[in-house]
Amino acid sequence: MTTLTDTPVAATPARRRIRLRGIDLARSLAVLGMIAVHSLDDYDADGNPTMSYSLSAGHASAMFAVLAGVAIAFLSGRRRLPRGPQSRGTAASLVARAGMLGLIGLSLGYTEIDYGVVILPYYAVMFLLAVPLVYLGTRTLAVLAVASAALMPALSQLVRPHLPEPFTRQLSWETVLVKPIESLANLLFTGEFPVVVWMTYVLVGIVVGRLDLSSLRINAWLTGFGALLVSLSATLSWMVLHPFDGLNRLEAITDPDTLAEVLAFGSDGTVPTDTWWWLGVNGPHTGTSLDLMNTIGSSLLVLGLCLLLFRIGRPPLARAVNIVTAPLVAVGTMSLTVYVGHIMFINSDFDMYDATEGYLRQVLVICVVALAWRATAGRGPLEGLVTAVTTRVRRAVESRGGRR
């Protein structure tokens, strides 16, 4: 069993398939959850958060980022990279992947931010900042993840009062070229997915990706630890807001409607900087330490359950699980293509349906297309493009290093 060491245990082909299917299933749930946040109603007739919003808001995008860290761990061989031509090739491929994600994300800058903030430019910066992390040991990364979760939200509170206001439109080629400083501030601190805070998810994902995810014990540990973090986050937030009088402090300086909305629906990536008591909130997209604890916990919980699901040993039941989850696993293998297609769809004239019908139609089309594409072409089109570019870059760097 692999714990927090630098040398992963090799998995048999069968266990490796279980691991990959579980990760693909978790990735599909993340992308479908993000689509739900964009497509379904946020609140019901009484003004309360809908069940779909409560389950997906903040949690789906966080799991997307955690799984990005898992992917980075896999791309770097699930171990600490040594110095040398091969490691330089891996690092160069991560830089190329970041460039491709940024290229695709900024090209979606024409879309309306009210329909959904495009995560890909933020995702690109996360991949870029992850390059030095793959040279660190797993224990070091675990310590950095804990420190990042505790300190980065506080750093954000200190820095943001001195930065420009966040954009009210998507990051695009225009914003990057015309307003580079404001775009950088938006990416790192003030946007919907502030990279300085969200790198915590990537750190956690790299640590998780280096574990032996084929191990039943590790799968169960992820599930239990994730549930513990979710419960602990809710408990600590309640304590800060009630026994420690944080809620009264917030009520004294905040508009009641604004406070009620943040507590019920979360925020847009950050919380106000007028008082430190905001850091006691754990709502979606608030970017507080308790929000990170909550969403990291839910991500580990879902990933652990997805991995455990494919460990069912009895053949009839195992076959049923494989059949039922096949469409979702297929979606997970082409999540980038699905996400981009969804963003383009909700910003087009083809999206003429109400919330529930529109979401169900998207899910149905996505599952059918993903199954058909996987059965015939394999890797998704955008995934194939990114892989082709990054593979070429890696081989070129390794070849140049070998000649030297």
PDB file of C-alpha atoms in Angstrom, residues 113-392:
ATOM      1  CA  ILE A 113     -20.347  35.665 -17.782  1.00  0.00           C
ATOM      2  CA  ASP A 114     -23.884  35.566 -16.362  1.00  0.00           C
ATOM      3  CA  TYR A 115     -24.392  32.137 -17.947  1.00  0.00           C
ATOM      4  CA  GLY A 116     -21.274  30.724 -16.306  1.00  0.00           C
ATOM      5  CA  VAL A 117     -17.694  31.833 -15.652  1.00  0.00           C
ATOM      6  CA  VAL A 118     -15.245  29.928 -17.872  1.00  0.00           C
ATOM      7  CA  ILE A 119     -12.811  28.101 -15.595  1.00  0.00           C
ATOM      8  CA  LEU A 120     -10.211  27.195 -18.235  1.00  0.00           C
ATOM      9  CA  PRO A 121      -7.997  30.344 -18.038  1.00  0.00           C
ATOM     10  CA  TYR A 122      -7.724  29.819 -14.269  1.00  0.00           C
ATOM     11  CA  TYR A 123      -7.119  26.116 -14.874  1.00  0.00           C
ATOM     12  CA  ALA A 124      -4.260  27.014 -17.246  1.00  0.00           C
ATOM     13  CA  VAL A 125      -2.502  29.121 -14.599  1.00  0.00           C
ATOM     14  CA  MET A 126      -2.929  26.296 -12.077  1.00  0.00           C
ATOM     15  CA  PHE A 127      -1.188  23.867 -14.454  1.00  0.00           C
ATOM     16  CA  LEU A 128       1.600  26.375 -14.988  1.00  0.00           C
ATOM     17  CA  LEU A 129       2.145  26.919 -11.257  1.00  0.00           C
ATOM     18  CA  ALA A 130       2.085  23.141 -10.712  1.00  0.00           C
ATOM     19  CA  VAL A 131       5.294  22.654 -12.727  1.00  0.00           C
ATOM     20  CA  PRO A 132       7.691  23.258  -9.792  1.00  0.00           C
ATOM     21  CA  LEU A 133       5.433  21.215  -7.509  1.00  0.00           C
ATOM     22  CA  VAL A 134       6.121  17.941  -9.357  1.00  0.00           C
ATOM     23  CA  TYR A 135       9.755  18.166  -8.203  1.00  0.00           C
ATOM     24  CA  LEU A 136       8.712  18.106  -4.548  1.00  0.00           C
ATOM     25  CA  GLY A 137       8.220  15.089  -2.319  1.00  0.00           C
ATOM     26  CA  THR A 138       4.733  13.935  -1.407  1.00  0.00           C
ATOM     27  CA  ARG A 139       5.082  14.746   2.287  1.00  0.00           C
ATOM     28  CA  THR A 140       6.229  18.256   1.406  1.00  0.00           C
ATOM     29  CA  LEU A 141       3.219  18.699  -0.882  1.00  0.00           C
ATOM     30  CA  ALA A 142       0.875  17.518   1.883  1.00  0.00           C
ATOM     31  CA  VAL A 143       2.315  20.103   4.281  1.00  0.00           C
ATOM     32  CA  LEU A 144       2.028  22.796   1.604  1.00  0.00           C
ATOM     33  CA  ALA A 145      -1.616  21.838   1.010  1.00  0.00           C
ATOM     34  CA  VAL A 146      -2.465  22.279   4.694  1.00  0.00           C
ATOM     35  CA  ALA A 147      -0.541  25.557   4.864  1.00  0.00           C
ATOM     36  CA  SER A 148      -2.187  26.829   1.682  1.00  0.00           C
ATOM     37  CA  ALA A 149      -5.677  26.039   2.971  1.00  0.00           C
ATOM     38  CA  ALA A 150      -4.962  27.878   6.208  1.00  0.00           C
ATOM     39  CA  LEU A 151      -3.000  30.886   4.942  1.00  0.00           C
ATOM     40  CA  MET A 152      -3.994  31.715   1.357  1.00  0.00           C
ATOM     41  CA  PRO A 153      -7.537  32.924   2.192  1.00  0.00           C
ATOM     42  CA  ALA A 154      -6.042  35.270   4.773  1.00  0.00           C
ATOM     43  CA  LEU A 155      -3.483  36.511   2.233  1.00  0.00           C
ATOM     44  CA  SER A 156      -6.330  37.147  -0.192  1.00  0.00           C
ATOM     45  CA  GLN A 157      -8.157  39.223   2.431  1.00  0.00           C
ATOM     46  CA  LEU A 158      -5.044  41.349   2.925  1.00  0.00           C
ATOM     47  CA  VAL A 159      -4.207  41.858  -0.752  1.00  0.00           C
ATOM     48  CA  ARG A 160      -7.592  42.339  -2.452  1.00  0.00           C
ATOM     49  CA  PRO A 161      -8.382  45.816  -1.049  1.00  0.00           C
ATOM     50  CA  HIS A 162      -5.376  47.093  -3.021  1.00  0.00           C
ATOM     51  CA  LEU A 163      -6.300  45.416  -6.319  1.00  0.00           C
ATOM     52  CA  PRO A 164      -8.636  46.466  -9.155  1.00  0.00           C
ATOM     53  CA  GLU A 165     -12.256  45.372  -9.032  1.00  0.00           C
ATOM     54  CA  PRO A 166     -12.953  41.943 -10.581  1.00  0.00           C
ATOM     55  CA  PHE A 167     -14.122  41.830 -14.176  1.00  0.00           C
ATOM     56  CA  THR A 168     -17.829  41.731 -14.882  1.00  0.00           C
ATOM     57  CA  ARG A 169     -17.159  39.833 -18.121  1.00  0.00           C
ATOM     58  CA  GLN A 170     -15.205  36.770 -19.145  1.00  0.00           C
ATOM     59  CA  LEU A 171     -11.438  36.763 -19.358  1.00  0.00           C
ATOM     60  CA  SER A 172     -10.624  36.981 -23.053  1.00  0.00           C
ATOM     61  CA  TRP A 173      -7.880  37.852 -25.502  1.00  0.00           C
ATOM     62  CA  GLU A 174      -9.067  41.459 -25.308  1.00  0.00           C
ATOM     63  CA  THR A 175      -8.830  41.692 -21.519  1.00  0.00           C
ATOM     64  CA  VAL A 176      -5.405  40.029 -21.455  1.00  0.00           C
ATOM     65  CA  LEU A 177      -3.977  42.297 -24.168  1.00  0.00           C
ATOM     66  CA  VAL A 178      -5.664  45.566 -23.192  1.00  0.00           C
ATOM     67  CA  LYS A 179      -5.730  45.161 -19.401  1.00  0.00           C
ATOM     68  CA  PRO A 180      -2.921  42.709 -18.520  1.00  0.00           C
ATOM     69  CA  ILE A 181      -2.494  43.830 -14.886  1.00  0.00           C
ATOM     70  CA  GLU A 182      -6.221  43.682 -14.178  1.00  0.00           C
ATOM     71  CA  SER A 183      -6.425  40.283 -15.885  1.00  0.00           C
ATOM     72  CA  LEU A 184      -3.577  38.936 -13.745  1.00  0.00           C
ATOM     73  CA  ALA A 185      -5.236  40.262 -10.583  1.00  0.00           C
ATOM     74  CA  ASN A 186      -8.505  38.647 -11.674  1.00  0.00           C
ATOM     75  CA  LEU A 187      -6.804  35.308 -12.289  1.00  0.00           C
ATOM     76  CA  LEU A 188      -4.835  35.235  -9.066  1.00  0.00           C
ATOM     77  CA  PHE A 189      -7.051  36.943  -6.492  1.00  0.00           C
ATOM     78  CA  THR A 190     -10.371  38.513  -7.472  1.00  0.00           C
ATOM     79  CA  GLY A 191     -12.005  36.163  -9.987  1.00  0.00           C
ATOM     80  CA  GLU A 192     -14.498  33.335  -9.543  1.00  0.00           C
ATOM     81  CA  PHE A 193     -11.690  30.756  -9.205  1.00  0.00           C
ATOM     82  CA  PRO A 194      -8.797  32.739  -7.648  1.00  0.00           C
ATOM     83  CA  VAL A 195      -5.669  30.740  -8.377  1.00  0.00           C
ATOM     84  CA  VAL A 196      -3.801  31.768  -5.217  1.00  0.00           C
ATOM     85  CA  VAL A 197      -6.513  30.083  -3.153  1.00  0.00           C
ATOM     86  CA  TRP A 198      -7.468  27.345  -5.628  1.00  0.00           C
ATOM     87  CA  MET A 199      -3.934  25.972  -5.888  1.00  0.00           C
ATOM     88  CA  THR A 200      -4.829  24.246  -2.619  1.00  0.00           C
ATOM     89  CA  TYR A 201      -7.059  21.895  -4.619  1.00  0.00           C
ATOM     90  CA  VAL A 202      -4.237  21.130  -7.044  1.00  0.00           C
ATOM     91  CA  LEU A 203      -1.839  20.391  -4.185  1.00  0.00           C
ATOM     92  CA  VAL A 204      -4.368  18.011  -2.631  1.00  0.00           C
ATOM     93  CA  GLY A 205      -4.951  16.377  -6.024  1.00  0.00           C
ATOM     94  CA  ILE A 206      -1.250  15.734  -6.620  1.00  0.00           C
ATOM     95  CA  VAL A 207      -0.931  14.140  -3.186  1.00  0.00           C
ATOM     96  CA  VAL A 208      -4.001  11.975  -3.852  1.00  0.00           C
ATOM     97  CA  GLY A 209      -2.725  11.026  -7.316  1.00  0.00           C
ATOM     98  CA  ARG A 210       0.501   9.715  -5.798  1.00  0.00           C
ATOM     99  CA  LEU A 211      -1.377   7.359  -3.490  1.00  0.00           C
ATOM    100  CA  ASP A 212      -2.146   3.781  -4.480  1.00  0.00           C
ATOM    101  CA  LEU A 213      -5.697   4.439  -5.650  1.00  0.00           C
ATOM    102  CA  SER A 214      -6.016   0.739  -6.501  1.00  0.00           C
ATOM    103  CA  SER A 215      -5.920  -0.061  -2.773  1.00  0.00           C
ATOM    104  CA  LEU A 216      -9.229  -0.760  -1.043  1.00  0.00           C
ATOM    105  CA  ARG A 217      -7.821   0.693   2.160  1.00  0.00           C
ATOM    106  CA  ILE A 218      -6.865   3.955   0.431  1.00  0.00           C
ATOM    107  CA  ASN A 219     -10.295   4.170  -1.227  1.00  0.00           C
ATOM    108  CA  ALA A 220     -12.019   3.726   2.129  1.00  0.00           C
ATOM    109  CA  TRP A 221      -9.640   6.226   3.758  1.00  0.00           C
ATOM    110  CA  LEU A 222     -10.448   8.869   1.116  1.00  0.00           C
ATOM    111  CA  THR A 223     -14.172   8.359   1.677  1.00  0.00           C
ATOM    112  CA  GLY A 224     -13.994   8.522   5.460  1.00  0.00           C
ATOM    113  CA  PHE A 225     -11.537  11.426   5.604  1.00  0.00           C
ATOM    114  CA  GLY A 226     -13.613  13.370   3.071  1.00  0.00           C
ATOM    115  CA  ALA A 227     -16.764  12.908   5.142  1.00  0.00           C
ATOM    116  CA  LEU A 228     -14.852  14.009   8.244  1.00  0.00           C
ATOM    117  CA  LEU A 229     -13.672  17.232   6.552  1.00  0.00           C
ATOM    118  CA  VAL A 230     -17.211  18.084   5.408  1.00  0.00           C
ATOM    119  CA  SER A 231     -18.595  17.580   8.915  1.00  0.00           C
ATOM    120  CA  LEU A 232     -15.720  19.432  10.552  1.00  0.00           C
ATOM    121  CA  SER A 233     -16.121  22.403   8.219  1.00  0.00           C
ATOM    122  CA  ALA A 234     -19.832  22.740   9.012  1.00  0.00           C
ATOM    123  CA  THR A 235     -19.180  22.418  12.749  1.00  0.00           C
ATOM    124  CA  LEU A 236     -16.376  24.992  12.820  1.00  0.00           C
ATOM    125  CA  SER A 237     -18.386  27.463  10.741  1.00  0.00           C
ATOM    126  CA  TRP A 238     -21.360  27.115  13.092  1.00  0.00           C
ATOM    127  CA  MET A 239     -19.100  27.669  16.086  1.00  0.00           C
ATOM    128  CA  VAL A 240     -17.511  30.801  14.615  1.00  0.00           C
ATOM    129  CA  LEU A 241     -20.861  32.291  13.594  1.00  0.00           C
ATOM    130  CA  HIS A 242     -22.850  31.430  16.715  1.00  0.00           C
ATOM    131  CA  PRO A 243     -21.002  30.633  19.983  1.00  0.00           C
ATOM    132  CA  PHE A 244     -18.166  33.003  19.010  1.00  0.00           C
ATOM    133  CA  ASP A 245     -20.679  35.686  17.941  1.00  0.00           C
ATOM    134  CA  GLY A 246     -19.416  36.007  14.355  1.00  0.00           C
ATOM    135  CA  LEU A 247     -22.906  36.286  12.898  1.00  0.00           C
ATOM    136  CA  ASN A 248     -23.780  39.264  15.077  1.00  0.00           C
ATOM    137  CA  ARG A 249     -20.502  40.938  14.092  1.00  0.00           C
ATOM    138  CA  LEU A 250     -21.359  40.467  10.413  1.00  0.00           C
ATOM    139  CA  GLU A 251     -24.921  41.699  10.890  1.00  0.00           C
ATOM    140  CA  ALA A 252     -23.614  44.883  12.478  1.00  0.00           C
ATOM    141  CA  ILE A 253     -21.703  45.973   9.362  1.00  0.00           C
ATOM    142  CA  THR A 254     -23.419  44.161   6.469  1.00  0.00           C
ATOM    143  CA  ASP A 255     -26.645  44.682   4.599  1.00  0.00           C
ATOM    144  CA  PRO A 256     -29.078  41.951   5.776  1.00  0.00           C
ATOM    145  CA  ASP A 257     -29.947  40.835   2.242  1.00  0.00           C
ATOM    146  CA  THR A 258     -26.294  40.559   1.254  1.00  0.00           C
ATOM    147  CA  LEU A 259     -25.445  38.563   4.364  1.00  0.00           C
ATOM    148  CA  ALA A 260     -28.430  36.250   3.899  1.00  0.00           C
ATOM    149  CA  GLU A 261     -27.481  35.641   0.270  1.00  0.00           C
ATOM    150  CA  VAL A 262     -23.851  34.830   1.073  1.00  0.00           C
ATOM    151  CA  LEU A 263     -24.851  32.466   3.878  1.00  0.00           C
ATOM    152  CA  ALA A 264     -27.436  30.668   1.717  1.00  0.00           C
ATOM    153  CA  PHE A 265     -25.901  30.768  -1.767  1.00  0.00           C
ATOM    154  CA  GLY A 266     -22.227  31.569  -1.253  1.00  0.00           C
ATOM    155  CA  SER A 267     -20.329  34.187  -3.203  1.00  0.00           C
ATOM    156  CA  ASP A 268     -18.453  34.722  -6.482  1.00  0.00           C
ATOM    157  CA  GLY A 269     -15.032  33.420  -5.489  1.00  0.00           C
ATOM    158  CA  THR A 270     -14.270  35.730  -2.571  1.00  0.00           C
ATOM    159  CA  VAL A 271     -15.868  37.319   0.474  1.00  0.00           C
ATOM    160  CA  PRO A 272     -15.868  41.017   1.439  1.00  0.00           C
ATOM    161  CA  THR A 273     -12.726  42.361   3.070  1.00  0.00           C
ATOM    162  CA  ASP A 274     -14.368  44.713   5.556  1.00  0.00           C
ATOM    163  CA  THR A 275     -14.015  42.260   8.447  1.00  0.00           C
ATOM    164  CA  TRP A 276     -12.109  39.066   9.216  1.00  0.00           C
ATOM    165  CA  TRP A 277     -15.322  37.444  10.482  1.00  0.00           C
ATOM    166  CA  TRP A 278     -16.179  36.614   6.856  1.00  0.00           C
ATOM    167  CA  LEU A 279     -13.555  33.880   7.057  1.00  0.00           C
ATOM    168  CA  GLY A 280     -15.911  31.957   9.332  1.00  0.00           C
ATOM    169  CA  VAL A 281     -18.275  31.321   6.400  1.00  0.00           C
ATOM    170  CA  ASN A 282     -18.035  27.997   4.533  1.00  0.00           C
ATOM    171  CA  GLY A 283     -20.484  28.677   1.677  1.00  0.00           C
ATOM    172  CA  PRO A 284     -19.736  27.806  -1.964  1.00  0.00           C
ATOM    173  CA  HIS A 285     -17.196  29.984  -3.780  1.00  0.00           C
ATOM    174  CA  THR A 286     -16.429  32.034  -0.696  1.00  0.00           C
ATOM    175  CA  GLY A 287     -12.749  31.074  -0.842  1.00  0.00           C
ATOM    176  CA  THR A 288     -12.363  30.802   2.933  1.00  0.00           C
ATOM    177  CA  SER A 289     -10.369  28.105   4.715  1.00  0.00           C
ATOM    178  CA  LEU A 290     -13.626  26.489   5.845  1.00  0.00           C
ATOM    179  CA  ASP A 291     -14.931  26.542   2.267  1.00  0.00           C
ATOM    180  CA  LEU A 292     -11.711  24.820   1.142  1.00  0.00           C
ATOM    181  CA  MET A 293     -12.090  22.237   3.901  1.00  0.00           C
ATOM    182  CA  ASN A 294     -15.708  21.610   2.923  1.00  0.00           C
ATOM    183  CA  THR A 295     -15.099  21.260  -0.816  1.00  0.00           C
ATOM    184  CA  ILE A 296     -11.882  19.259  -0.478  1.00  0.00           C
ATOM    185  CA  GLY A 297     -13.809  16.930   1.807  1.00  0.00           C
ATOM    186  CA  SER A 298     -16.692  16.514  -0.647  1.00  0.00           C
ATOM    187  CA  SER A 299     -14.206  15.910  -3.488  1.00  0.00           C
ATOM    188  CA  LEU A 300     -12.366  13.183  -1.573  1.00  0.00           C
ATOM    189  CA  LEU A 301     -15.667  11.668  -0.472  1.00  0.00           C
ATOM    190  CA  VAL A 302     -17.027  11.425  -4.027  1.00  0.00           C
ATOM    191  CA  LEU A 303     -13.719  10.185  -5.456  1.00  0.00           C
ATOM    192  CA  GLY A 304     -13.452   7.530  -2.766  1.00  0.00           C
ATOM    193  CA  LEU A 305     -17.019   6.335  -3.390  1.00  0.00           C
ATOM    194  CA  CYS A 306     -16.430   6.220  -7.156  1.00  0.00           C
ATOM    195  CA  LEU A 307     -13.314   4.099  -6.662  1.00  0.00           C
ATOM    196  CA  LEU A 308     -15.100   1.809  -4.201  1.00  0.00           C
ATOM    197  CA  LEU A 309     -18.000   1.342  -6.606  1.00  0.00           C
ATOM    198  CA  PHE A 310     -15.776  -0.465  -9.096  1.00  0.00           C
ATOM    199  CA  ARG A 311     -14.400  -2.800  -6.437  1.00  0.00           C
ATOM    200  CA  ILE A 312     -17.649  -4.766  -6.244  1.00  0.00           C
ATOM    201  CA  GLY A 313     -16.438  -8.330  -6.659  1.00  0.00           C
ATOM    202  CA  ARG A 314     -19.532 -10.379  -7.499  1.00  0.00           C
ATOM    203  CA  PRO A 315     -19.659 -10.770 -11.307  1.00  0.00           C
ATOM    204  CA  PRO A 316     -23.396 -10.084 -11.917  1.00  0.00           C
ATOM    205  CA  LEU A 317     -23.379  -6.964  -9.773  1.00  0.00           C
ATOM    206  CA  ALA A 318     -20.010  -5.813 -11.140  1.00  0.00           C
ATOM    207  CA  ARG A 319     -21.289  -6.174 -14.710  1.00  0.00           C
ATOM    208  CA  ALA A 320     -24.404  -4.180 -13.816  1.00  0.00           C
ATOM    209  CA  VAL A 321     -22.247  -1.399 -12.340  1.00  0.00           C
ATOM    210  CA  ASN A 322     -20.090  -1.306 -15.464  1.00  0.00           C
ATOM    211  CA  ILE A 323     -23.145  -1.116 -17.743  1.00  0.00           C
ATOM    212  CA  VAL A 324     -24.928   1.564 -15.715  1.00  0.00           C
ATOM    213  CA  THR A 325     -21.858   3.753 -15.306  1.00  0.00           C
ATOM    214  CA  ALA A 326     -20.525   3.299 -18.859  1.00  0.00           C
ATOM    215  CA  PRO A 327     -22.066   6.556 -20.188  1.00  0.00           C
ATOM    216  CA  LEU A 328     -20.708   8.558 -17.253  1.00  0.00           C
ATOM    217  CA  VAL A 329     -17.261   6.986 -17.521  1.00  0.00           C
ATOM    218  CA  ALA A 330     -17.254   7.866 -21.222  1.00  0.00           C
ATOM    219  CA  VAL A 331     -18.130  11.475 -20.343  1.00  0.00           C
ATOM    220  CA  GLY A 332     -15.222  11.515 -17.892  1.00  0.00           C
ATOM    221  CA  THR A 333     -12.767  10.561 -20.632  1.00  0.00           C
ATOM    222  CA  MET A 334     -13.688  13.661 -22.659  1.00  0.00           C
ATOM    223  CA  SER A 335     -14.607  16.177 -19.951  1.00  0.00           C
ATOM    224  CA  LEU A 336     -12.749  19.056 -21.629  1.00  0.00           C
ATOM    225  CA  THR A 337     -14.680  18.582 -24.863  1.00  0.00           C
ATOM    226  CA  VAL A 338     -17.952  18.256 -22.938  1.00  0.00           C
ATOM    227  CA  TYR A 339     -17.283  21.393 -20.896  1.00  0.00           C
ATOM    228  CA  VAL A 340     -16.389  23.520 -23.930  1.00  0.00           C
ATOM    229  CA  GLY A 341     -19.388  22.210 -25.870  1.00  0.00           C
ATOM    230  CA  HIS A 342     -21.671  23.053 -22.950  1.00  0.00           C
ATOM    231  CA  ILE A 343     -20.340  26.625 -22.656  1.00  0.00           C
ATOM    232  CA  MET A 344     -20.848  27.165 -26.379  1.00  0.00           C
ATOM    233  CA  PHE A 345     -24.356  25.660 -26.246  1.00  0.00           C
ATOM    234  CA  ILE A 346     -25.711  27.811 -23.390  1.00  0.00           C
ATOM    235  CA  ASN A 347     -24.410  30.895 -25.220  1.00  0.00           C
ATOM    236  CA  SER A 348     -26.075  29.961 -28.502  1.00  0.00           C
ATOM    237  CA  ASP A 349     -29.536  30.283 -30.006  1.00  0.00           C
ATOM    238  CA  PHE A 350     -29.955  26.510 -29.661  1.00  0.00           C
ATOM    239  CA  ASP A 351     -30.514  26.826 -25.916  1.00  0.00           C
ATOM    240  CA  MET A 352     -34.248  27.552 -26.070  1.00  0.00           C
ATOM    241  CA  TYR A 353     -35.430  25.253 -23.261  1.00  0.00           C
ATOM    242  CA  ASP A 354     -36.418  25.816 -19.666  1.00  0.00           C
ATOM    243  CA  ALA A 355     -33.956  24.928 -16.932  1.00  0.00           C
ATOM    244  CA  THR A 356     -34.833  21.285 -16.249  1.00  0.00           C
ATOM    245  CA  GLU A 357     -35.562  20.299 -19.851  1.00  0.00           C
ATOM    246  CA  GLY A 358     -32.420  22.031 -21.081  1.00  0.00           C
ATOM    247  CA  TYR A 359     -30.236  20.258 -18.534  1.00  0.00           C
ATOM    248  CA  LEU A 360     -31.726  16.827 -19.192  1.00  0.00           C
ATOM    249  CA  ARG A 361     -31.337  17.280 -22.948  1.00  0.00           C
ATOM    250  CA  GLN A 362     -27.702  18.272 -22.490  1.00  0.00           C
ATOM    251  CA  VAL A 363     -26.968  15.267 -20.274  1.00  0.00           C
ATOM    252  CA  LEU A 364     -28.676  12.877 -22.710  1.00  0.00           C
ATOM    253  CA  VAL A 365     -26.824  14.217 -25.749  1.00  0.00           C
ATOM    254  CA  ILE A 366     -23.526  14.335 -23.883  1.00  0.00           C
ATOM    255  CA  CYS A 367     -23.806  10.711 -22.707  1.00  0.00           C
ATOM    256  CA  VAL A 368     -24.832   9.375 -26.133  1.00  0.00           C
ATOM    257  CA  VAL A 369     -22.109  11.279 -27.981  1.00  0.00           C
ATOM    258  CA  ALA A 370     -19.470  10.349 -25.397  1.00  0.00           C
ATOM    259  CA  LEU A 371     -20.349   6.647 -25.612  1.00  0.00           C
ATOM    260  CA  ALA A 372     -20.298   6.687 -29.394  1.00  0.00           C
ATOM    261  CA  TRP A 373     -17.083   8.686 -29.586  1.00  0.00           C
ATOM    262  CA  ARG A 374     -15.283   6.470 -27.089  1.00  0.00           C
ATOM    263  CA  ALA A 375     -16.382   3.328 -28.922  1.00  0.00           C
ATOM    264  CA  THR A 376     -15.194   4.596 -32.310  1.00  0.00           C
ATOM    265  CA  ALA A 377     -12.573   7.322 -31.961  1.00  0.00           C
ATOM    266  CA  GLY A 378     -11.363   6.838 -28.384  1.00  0.00           C
ATOM    267  CA  ARG A 379     -10.027  10.051 -26.878  1.00  0.00           C
ATOM    268  CA  GLY A 380     -12.218  13.171 -27.144  1.00  0.00           C
ATOM    269  CA  PRO A 381     -11.371  15.677 -29.900  1.00  0.00           C
ATOM    270  CA  LEU A 382     -10.050  18.437 -27.646  1.00  0.00           C
ATOM    271  CA  GLU A 383      -8.337  15.874 -25.426  1.00  0.00           C
ATOM    272  CA  GLY A 384      -6.671  14.436 -28.541  1.00  0.00           C
ATOM    273  CA  LEU A 385      -5.536  17.877 -29.651  1.00  0.00           C
ATOM    274  CA  VAL A 386      -4.059  18.750 -26.248  1.00  0.00           C
ATOM    275  CA  THR A 387      -2.356  15.358 -25.973  1.00  0.00           C
ATOM    276  CA  ALA A 388      -0.882  15.607 -29.461  1.00  0.00           C
ATOM    277  CA  VAL A 389       0.631  19.018 -28.750  1.00  0.00           C
ATOM    278  CA  THR A 390       1.954  18.138 -25.298  1.00  0.00           C
ATOM    279  CA  THR A 391       3.416  14.835 -26.511  1.00  0.00           C
ATOM    280  CA  ARG A 392       5.247  16.575 -29.332  1.00  0.00           C
TER     281      ARG A 392
END
